[in-house]
Coordinates of C-alpha atoms in Angstrom, one line a residue:
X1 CA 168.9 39.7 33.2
X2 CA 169.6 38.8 36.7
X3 CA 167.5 37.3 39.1
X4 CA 167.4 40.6 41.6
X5 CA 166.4 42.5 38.1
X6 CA 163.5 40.5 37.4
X7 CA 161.6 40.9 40.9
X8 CA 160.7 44.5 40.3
X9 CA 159.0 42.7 37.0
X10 CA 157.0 40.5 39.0
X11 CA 156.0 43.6 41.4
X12 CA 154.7 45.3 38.5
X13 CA 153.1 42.2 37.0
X14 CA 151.2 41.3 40.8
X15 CA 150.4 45.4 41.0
X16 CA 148.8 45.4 37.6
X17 CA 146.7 42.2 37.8
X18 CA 145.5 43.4 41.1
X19 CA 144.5 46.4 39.4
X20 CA 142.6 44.5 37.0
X21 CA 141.1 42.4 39.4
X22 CA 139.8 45.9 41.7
X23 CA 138.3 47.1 38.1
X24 CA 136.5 44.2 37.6
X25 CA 134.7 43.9 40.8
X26 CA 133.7 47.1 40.9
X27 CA 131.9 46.8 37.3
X28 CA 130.3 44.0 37.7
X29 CA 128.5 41.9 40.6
X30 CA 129.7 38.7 40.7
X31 CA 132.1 36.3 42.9
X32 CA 135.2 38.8 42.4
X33 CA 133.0 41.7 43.7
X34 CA 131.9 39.4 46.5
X35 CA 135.5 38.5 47.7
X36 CA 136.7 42.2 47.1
X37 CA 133.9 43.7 49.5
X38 CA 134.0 40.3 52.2
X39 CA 137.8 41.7 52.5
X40 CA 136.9 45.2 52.8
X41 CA 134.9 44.3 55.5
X42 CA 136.7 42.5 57.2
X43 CA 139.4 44.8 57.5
X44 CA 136.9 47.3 58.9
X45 CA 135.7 44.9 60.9
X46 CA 138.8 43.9 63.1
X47 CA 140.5 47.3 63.0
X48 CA 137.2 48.5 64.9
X49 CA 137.4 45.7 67.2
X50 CA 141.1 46.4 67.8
X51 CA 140.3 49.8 69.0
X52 CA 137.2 49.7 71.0
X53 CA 139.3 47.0 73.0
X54 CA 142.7 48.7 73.1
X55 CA 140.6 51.5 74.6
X56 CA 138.3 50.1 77.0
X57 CA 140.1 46.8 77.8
X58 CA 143.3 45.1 79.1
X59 CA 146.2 45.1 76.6
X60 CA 146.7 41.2 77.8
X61 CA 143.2 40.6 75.5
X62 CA 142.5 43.4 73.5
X63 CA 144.1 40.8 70.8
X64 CA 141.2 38.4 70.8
X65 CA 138.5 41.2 69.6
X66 CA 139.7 41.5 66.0
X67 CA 141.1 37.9 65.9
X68 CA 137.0 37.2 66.9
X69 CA 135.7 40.0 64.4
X70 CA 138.1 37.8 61.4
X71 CA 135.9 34.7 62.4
X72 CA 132.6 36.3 62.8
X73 CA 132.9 37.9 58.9
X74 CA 132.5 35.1 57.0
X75 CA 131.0 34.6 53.0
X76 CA 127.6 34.1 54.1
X77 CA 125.6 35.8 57.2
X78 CA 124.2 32.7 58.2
X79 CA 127.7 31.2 58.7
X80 CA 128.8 34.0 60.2
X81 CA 126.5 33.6 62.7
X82 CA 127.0 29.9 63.0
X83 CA 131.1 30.6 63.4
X84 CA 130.1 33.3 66.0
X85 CA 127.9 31.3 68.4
X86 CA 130.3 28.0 67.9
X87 CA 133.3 30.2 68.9
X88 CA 131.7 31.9 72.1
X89 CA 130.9 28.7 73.2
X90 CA 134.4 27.4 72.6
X91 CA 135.4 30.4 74.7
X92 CA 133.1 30.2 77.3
X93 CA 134.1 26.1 78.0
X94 CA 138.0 27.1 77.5
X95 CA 138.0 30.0 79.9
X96 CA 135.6 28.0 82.5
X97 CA 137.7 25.1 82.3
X98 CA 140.8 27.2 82.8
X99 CA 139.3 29.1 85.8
X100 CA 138.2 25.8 87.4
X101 CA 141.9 23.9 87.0
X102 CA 143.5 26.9 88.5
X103 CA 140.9 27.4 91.6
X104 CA 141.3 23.7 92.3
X105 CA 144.4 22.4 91.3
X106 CA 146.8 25.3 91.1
X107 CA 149.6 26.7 88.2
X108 CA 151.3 23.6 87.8
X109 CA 153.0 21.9 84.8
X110 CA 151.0 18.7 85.1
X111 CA 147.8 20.8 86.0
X112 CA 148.4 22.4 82.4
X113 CA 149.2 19.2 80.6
X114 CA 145.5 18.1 82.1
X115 CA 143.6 21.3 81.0
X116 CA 144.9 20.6 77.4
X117 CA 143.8 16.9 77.4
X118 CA 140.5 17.9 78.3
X119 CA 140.4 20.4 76.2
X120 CA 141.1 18.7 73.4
X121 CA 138.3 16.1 74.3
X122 CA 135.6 19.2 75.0
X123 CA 136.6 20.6 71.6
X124 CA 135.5 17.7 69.7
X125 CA 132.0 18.1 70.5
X126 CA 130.5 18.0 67.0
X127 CA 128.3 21.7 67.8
X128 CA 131.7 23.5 67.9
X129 CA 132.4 22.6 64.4
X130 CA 135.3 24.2 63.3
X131 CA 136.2 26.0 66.5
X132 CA 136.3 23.6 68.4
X133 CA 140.5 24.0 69.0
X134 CA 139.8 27.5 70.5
X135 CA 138.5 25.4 73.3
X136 CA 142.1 24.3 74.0
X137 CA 143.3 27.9 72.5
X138 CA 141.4 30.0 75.0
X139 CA 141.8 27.9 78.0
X140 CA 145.7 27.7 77.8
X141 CA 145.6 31.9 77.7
X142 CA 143.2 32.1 80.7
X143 CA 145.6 29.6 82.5
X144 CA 148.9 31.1 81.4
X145 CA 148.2 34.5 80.8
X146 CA 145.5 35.3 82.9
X147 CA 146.4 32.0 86.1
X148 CA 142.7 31.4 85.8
X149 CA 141.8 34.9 87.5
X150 CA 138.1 35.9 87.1
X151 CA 138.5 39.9 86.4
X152 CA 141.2 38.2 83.3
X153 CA 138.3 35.8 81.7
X154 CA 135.8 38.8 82.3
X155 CA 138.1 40.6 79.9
X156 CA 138.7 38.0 77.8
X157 CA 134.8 37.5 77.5
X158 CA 134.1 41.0 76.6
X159 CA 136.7 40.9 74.0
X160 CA 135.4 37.9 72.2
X161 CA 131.6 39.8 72.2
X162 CA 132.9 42.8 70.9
X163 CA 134.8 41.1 68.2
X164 CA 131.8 39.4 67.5
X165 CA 129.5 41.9 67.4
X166 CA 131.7 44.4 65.6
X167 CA 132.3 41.0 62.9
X168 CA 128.3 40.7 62.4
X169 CA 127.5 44.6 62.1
X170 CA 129.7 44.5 59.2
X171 CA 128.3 42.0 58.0
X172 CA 124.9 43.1 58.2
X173 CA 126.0 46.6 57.2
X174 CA 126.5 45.4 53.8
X175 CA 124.7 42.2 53.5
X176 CA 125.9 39.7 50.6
X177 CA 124.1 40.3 47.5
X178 CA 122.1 37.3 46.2
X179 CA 123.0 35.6 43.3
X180 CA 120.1 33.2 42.9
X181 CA 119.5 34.5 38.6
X182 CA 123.6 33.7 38.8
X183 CA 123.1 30.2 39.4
X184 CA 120.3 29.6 37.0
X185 CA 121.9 31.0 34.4
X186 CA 125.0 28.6 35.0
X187 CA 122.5 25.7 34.9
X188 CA 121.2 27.4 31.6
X189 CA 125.1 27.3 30.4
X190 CA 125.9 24.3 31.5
X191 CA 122.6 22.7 29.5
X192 CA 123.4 24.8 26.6
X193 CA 126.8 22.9 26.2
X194 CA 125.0 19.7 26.5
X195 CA 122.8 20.1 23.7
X196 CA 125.3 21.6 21.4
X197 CA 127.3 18.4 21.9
X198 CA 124.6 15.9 21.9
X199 CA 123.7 17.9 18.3
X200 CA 127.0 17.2 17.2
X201 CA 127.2 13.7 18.7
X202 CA 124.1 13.0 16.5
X203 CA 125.8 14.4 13.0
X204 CA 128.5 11.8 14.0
X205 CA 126.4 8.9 14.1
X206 CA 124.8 10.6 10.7
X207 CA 128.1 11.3 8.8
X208 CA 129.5 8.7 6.5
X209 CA 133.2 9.4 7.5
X210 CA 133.1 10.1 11.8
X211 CA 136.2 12.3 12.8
X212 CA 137.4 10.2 15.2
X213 CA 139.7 13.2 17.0
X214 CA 136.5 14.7 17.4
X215 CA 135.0 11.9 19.5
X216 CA 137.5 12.1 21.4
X217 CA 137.5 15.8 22.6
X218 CA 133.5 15.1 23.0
X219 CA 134.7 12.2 25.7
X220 CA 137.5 14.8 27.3
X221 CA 134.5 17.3 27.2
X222 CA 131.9 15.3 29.2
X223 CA 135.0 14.9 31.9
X224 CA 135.2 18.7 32.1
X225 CA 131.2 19.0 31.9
X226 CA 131.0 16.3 34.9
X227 CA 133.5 18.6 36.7
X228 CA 131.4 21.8 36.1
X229 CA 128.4 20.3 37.5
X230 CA 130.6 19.4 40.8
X231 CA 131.3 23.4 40.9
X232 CA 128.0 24.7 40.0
X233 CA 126.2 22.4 42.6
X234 CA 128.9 23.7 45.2
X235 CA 127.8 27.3 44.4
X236 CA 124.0 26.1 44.6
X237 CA 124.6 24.9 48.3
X238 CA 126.8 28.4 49.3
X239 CA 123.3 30.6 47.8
X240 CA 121.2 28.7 49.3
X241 CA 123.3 29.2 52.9
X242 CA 123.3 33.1 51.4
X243 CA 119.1 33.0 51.7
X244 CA 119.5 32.4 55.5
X245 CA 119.6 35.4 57.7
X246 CA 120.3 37.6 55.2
X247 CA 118.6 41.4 55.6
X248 CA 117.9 42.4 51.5
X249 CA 114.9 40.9 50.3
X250 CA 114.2 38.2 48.2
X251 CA 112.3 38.7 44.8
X252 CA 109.2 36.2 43.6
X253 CA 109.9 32.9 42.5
X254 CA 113.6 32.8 44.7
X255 CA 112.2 30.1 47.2
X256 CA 111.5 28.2 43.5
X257 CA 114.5 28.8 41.9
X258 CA 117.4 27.4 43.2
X259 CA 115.4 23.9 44.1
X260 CA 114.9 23.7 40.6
X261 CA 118.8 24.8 39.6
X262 CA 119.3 21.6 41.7
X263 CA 117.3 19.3 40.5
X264 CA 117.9 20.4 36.9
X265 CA 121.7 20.2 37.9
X266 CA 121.1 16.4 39.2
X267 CA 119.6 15.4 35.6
X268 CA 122.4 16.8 33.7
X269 CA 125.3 15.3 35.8
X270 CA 122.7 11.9 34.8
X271 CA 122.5 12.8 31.4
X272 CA 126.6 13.1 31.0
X273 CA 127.1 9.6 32.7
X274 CA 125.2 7.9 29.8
X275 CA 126.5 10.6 26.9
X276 CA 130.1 9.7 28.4
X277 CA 129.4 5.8 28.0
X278 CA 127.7 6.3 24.6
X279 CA 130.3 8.3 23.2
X280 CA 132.8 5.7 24.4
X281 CA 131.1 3.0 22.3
X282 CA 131.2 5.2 19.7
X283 CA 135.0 5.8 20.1
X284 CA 135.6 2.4 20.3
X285 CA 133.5 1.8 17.6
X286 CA 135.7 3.8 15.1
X287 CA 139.1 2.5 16.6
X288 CA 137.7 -1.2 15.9
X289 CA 136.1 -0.2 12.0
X290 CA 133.1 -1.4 13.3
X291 CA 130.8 1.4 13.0
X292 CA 130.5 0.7 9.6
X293 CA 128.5 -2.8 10.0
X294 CA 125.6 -0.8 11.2
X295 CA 122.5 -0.4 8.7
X296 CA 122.3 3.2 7.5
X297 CA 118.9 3.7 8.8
X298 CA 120.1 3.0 12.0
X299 CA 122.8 5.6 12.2
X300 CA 120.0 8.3 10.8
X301 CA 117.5 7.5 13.4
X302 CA 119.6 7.3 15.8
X303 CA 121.3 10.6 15.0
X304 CA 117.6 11.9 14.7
X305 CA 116.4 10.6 18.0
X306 CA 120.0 12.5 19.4
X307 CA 118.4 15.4 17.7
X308 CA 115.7 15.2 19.5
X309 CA 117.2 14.6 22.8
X310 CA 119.5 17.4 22.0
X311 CA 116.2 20.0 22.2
X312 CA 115.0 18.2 25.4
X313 CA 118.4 19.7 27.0
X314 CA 117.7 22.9 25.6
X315 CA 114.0 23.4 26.8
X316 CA 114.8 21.3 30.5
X317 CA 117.5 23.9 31.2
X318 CA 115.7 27.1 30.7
X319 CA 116.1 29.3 33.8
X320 CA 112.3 29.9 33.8
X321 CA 109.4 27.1 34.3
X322 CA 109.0 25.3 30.9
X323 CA 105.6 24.4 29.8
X324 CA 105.1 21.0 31.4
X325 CA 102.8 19.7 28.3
X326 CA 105.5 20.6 25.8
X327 CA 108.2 19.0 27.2
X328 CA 106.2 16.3 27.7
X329 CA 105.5 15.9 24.0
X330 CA 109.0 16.1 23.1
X331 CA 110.2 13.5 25.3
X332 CA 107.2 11.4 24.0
X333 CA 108.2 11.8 20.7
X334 CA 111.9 11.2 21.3
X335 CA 110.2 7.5 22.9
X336 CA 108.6 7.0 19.6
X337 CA 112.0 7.6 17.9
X338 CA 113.7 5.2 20.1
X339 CA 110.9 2.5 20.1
X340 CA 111.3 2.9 16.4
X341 CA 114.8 1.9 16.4
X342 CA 114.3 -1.1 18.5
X343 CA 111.7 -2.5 16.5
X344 CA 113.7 -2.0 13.6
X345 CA 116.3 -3.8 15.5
X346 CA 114.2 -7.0 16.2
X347 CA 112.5 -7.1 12.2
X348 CA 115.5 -6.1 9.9
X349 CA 117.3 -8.4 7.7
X350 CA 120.5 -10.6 8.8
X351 CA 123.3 -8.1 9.4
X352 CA 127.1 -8.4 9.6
X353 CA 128.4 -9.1 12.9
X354 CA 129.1 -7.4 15.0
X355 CA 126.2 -5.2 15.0
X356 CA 123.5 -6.4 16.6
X357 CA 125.9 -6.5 19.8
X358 CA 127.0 -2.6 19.1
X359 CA 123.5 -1.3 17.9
X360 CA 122.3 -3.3 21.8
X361 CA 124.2 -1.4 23.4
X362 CA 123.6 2.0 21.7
X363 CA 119.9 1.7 22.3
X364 CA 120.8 0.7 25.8
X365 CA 122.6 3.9 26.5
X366 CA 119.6 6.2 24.4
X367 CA 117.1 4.6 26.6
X368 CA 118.7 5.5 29.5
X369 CA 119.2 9.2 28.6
X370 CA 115.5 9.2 28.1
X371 CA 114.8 8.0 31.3
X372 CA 116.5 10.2 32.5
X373 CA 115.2 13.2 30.7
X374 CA 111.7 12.0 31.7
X375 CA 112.5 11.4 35.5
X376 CA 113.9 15.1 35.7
X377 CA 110.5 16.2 33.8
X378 CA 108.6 15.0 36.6
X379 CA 111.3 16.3 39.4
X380 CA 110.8 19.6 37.9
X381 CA 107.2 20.0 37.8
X382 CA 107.1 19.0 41.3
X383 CA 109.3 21.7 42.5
X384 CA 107.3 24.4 40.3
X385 CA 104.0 23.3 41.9
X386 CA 105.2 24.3 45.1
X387 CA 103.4 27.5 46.0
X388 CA 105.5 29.8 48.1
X389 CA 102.8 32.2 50.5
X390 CA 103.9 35.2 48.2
X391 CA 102.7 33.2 44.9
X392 CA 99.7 32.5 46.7
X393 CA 98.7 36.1 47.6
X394 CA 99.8 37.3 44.3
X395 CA 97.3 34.8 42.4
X396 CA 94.6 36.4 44.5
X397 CA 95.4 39.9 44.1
X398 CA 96.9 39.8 40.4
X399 CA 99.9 41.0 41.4
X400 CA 102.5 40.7 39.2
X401 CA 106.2 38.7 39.6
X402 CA 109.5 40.5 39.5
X403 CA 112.8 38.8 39.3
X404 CA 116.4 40.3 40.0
X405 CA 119.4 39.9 41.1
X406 CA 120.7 42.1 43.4
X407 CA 124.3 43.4 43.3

């Protein structure tokens, strides 16, 4: 088949995963329904620009309304906002500076070469943020286009508001929907993974013949898991920009939640630094036959304490507020485990070599975890302490919590 034969193949292919991609938006909420309604948006956004300023306004800037009304619809409302303002200001200094060049030094080439340079300088005033090239952008229109005139940068000004303003009713229109359940539930996921793993970690440690492929993928897995928690705390920050501004209402226990994704999110990115290093002994362990100079109670209560640090996982990443006493007592008794170990450590009999060096540092990494697990304990319980006014209300009236997403 020839290559001209094959492109109405890839049409088809493109048409039909687009297709899949419109179906699954529009059954369930989530980040593809979110992208698929942003562009709708959009569109509407700067075609209605485009024609309230091809109808009112100059041709010369009727441009700049839906070029405005694509920066001012953005992912959240909050940054839509922030683009807004930053780009009317970078307008505002661009078509000033523009106006004043012209009025006092004339349409020259140097006099153009000057505006740019400053410019340039003006747009790298940190409270532009991203816009701050439209600085440079608008001024060379208003000087080229418009030779500085007054009724041109009037235009021009209107233009930009409209696009603006046409940009955020859009927005607003048909707010983002908040995805703060979303986000705990990845947390929930991503400590799900963690326990299963540290589970399986622990029958490792307990078996009498390791698979040593299999300790392998765990140390290829905790890469991944590092890299998820990198995502997941990205799509913390992006909700918690989605909170600001935005018209649909919040349900109880939102102002709680996502603090407490991230701090949850901070002790497992912890917890996979030391299962990472632990599983590395381990692997290095079984490459260099020494795992089996360790004393068999060893391996079992260290595979127990695992175990138990496995469950710790499992109840510190609920998406609701554990019981504070419980978790307590497990991580207490996970201590116990691990002070058992090292006391066995310091009393039993001469072993071969060279285990007192690989059972060290074993113990080094389970303490660790546990500190760990015990430091996000106490982070935890001091973010679901904090009353919002609505909790407070509620515990005088009775009233009872709801919790949603909304779509």
């Amino acid at each position: 088949m020839s290559r001209r034969d094959k492109v109405p193949e890839k049409v088809w292919a493109a048409a039909a995963e687009t297709a899949a991609y419109v179906r699954r938006a529009v059954r369930s909420s989530g980040s593809e329904r979110d992208d698929l309604l942003l562009t709708a948006k959009t569109v509407a956004a700067a075609t209605a620009a485009w024609m309230l300023a091809h109808h009112f306004l100059p041709s010369t800037v009727s441009t700049f309304a839906p070029f405005t009304a694509l920066v001012a619809v953005q992912a959240t409302v909050y940054r839509s906002f922030r683009e807004s303002v930053q780009y009317l200001l970078a307008m505002s200094l661009g078509a000033t500076l523009a106006a004043v060049v012209a009025a006092t030094l004339g349409l020259h080439a140097w006099t153009l070469a000057l505006l740019t340079l400053i410019a340039l300088r003006l747009g790298r005033v940190r409270g532009l943020g991203q816009q701050g090239i439209q600085v440079a952008v608008v001024g060379l229109f208003a000087f080229s286009s418009g030779e500085g005139r007054i009724d041109y940068i009037g235009h021009l000004a209107v233009s930009v508001v409209v696009g603006a303003l046409c940009g955020l009713a859009a927005h607003l229109a048909l707010a983002p929907a908040r995805h703060t359940s979303h986000r705990q539930q990845d947390v929930a996921h991503l400590y799900d993974g963690l326990s299963r793993r540290t589970e399986g970690l622990a029958g490792t440690f307990e078996a009498s013949a390791p698979d040593a492929d299999q300790v392998r993928q765990w140390r290829q897995d905790w890469r991944r898991l590092s890299a998820d928690c990198d995502r997941i705390r990205g799509s913390i920050d992006v909700e918690e920009e989605n909170a600001k501004l935005n018209p649909r209402r919040s349900f109880d226990g939102d102002a709680q939640a996502l603090p407490r994704a991230r701090e949850a999110l901070t002790v497992a990115q912890r917890c996979v630094d030391h299962l990472r290093s632990l599983t590395r002994t381990l692997d290095f362990a079984l490459a260099d036959e020494e795992l089996d100079t360790l004393p068999g109670t060893f391996r079992t209560g260290l595979g127990s304490l695992l175990r138990r640090v496995a469950t710790v996982m499992e109840e510190l990443g609920k998406p609701s507020p554990t019981d504070d006493d419980r978790l307590t007592g497990m991580i207490d008794a996970a201590e116990a485990d691990l002070g058992t170990l090292e006391r066995q450590e310091l009393t039993a009999p001469e072993v071969r070599p060279p285990a007192p060096t690989l059972q060290g540092t074993l113990l080094t990494d389970a303490a660790r975890l546990l500190a760990e697990l015990r430091w996000g304990r106490q982070a935890l319980a001091a973010v679901s302490a904090v009353e919002t006014p609505r909790t407070r209300a509620q515990a005088r009236t009775g009233a009872p919590e709801r919790k949603a997403d909304q779509a």
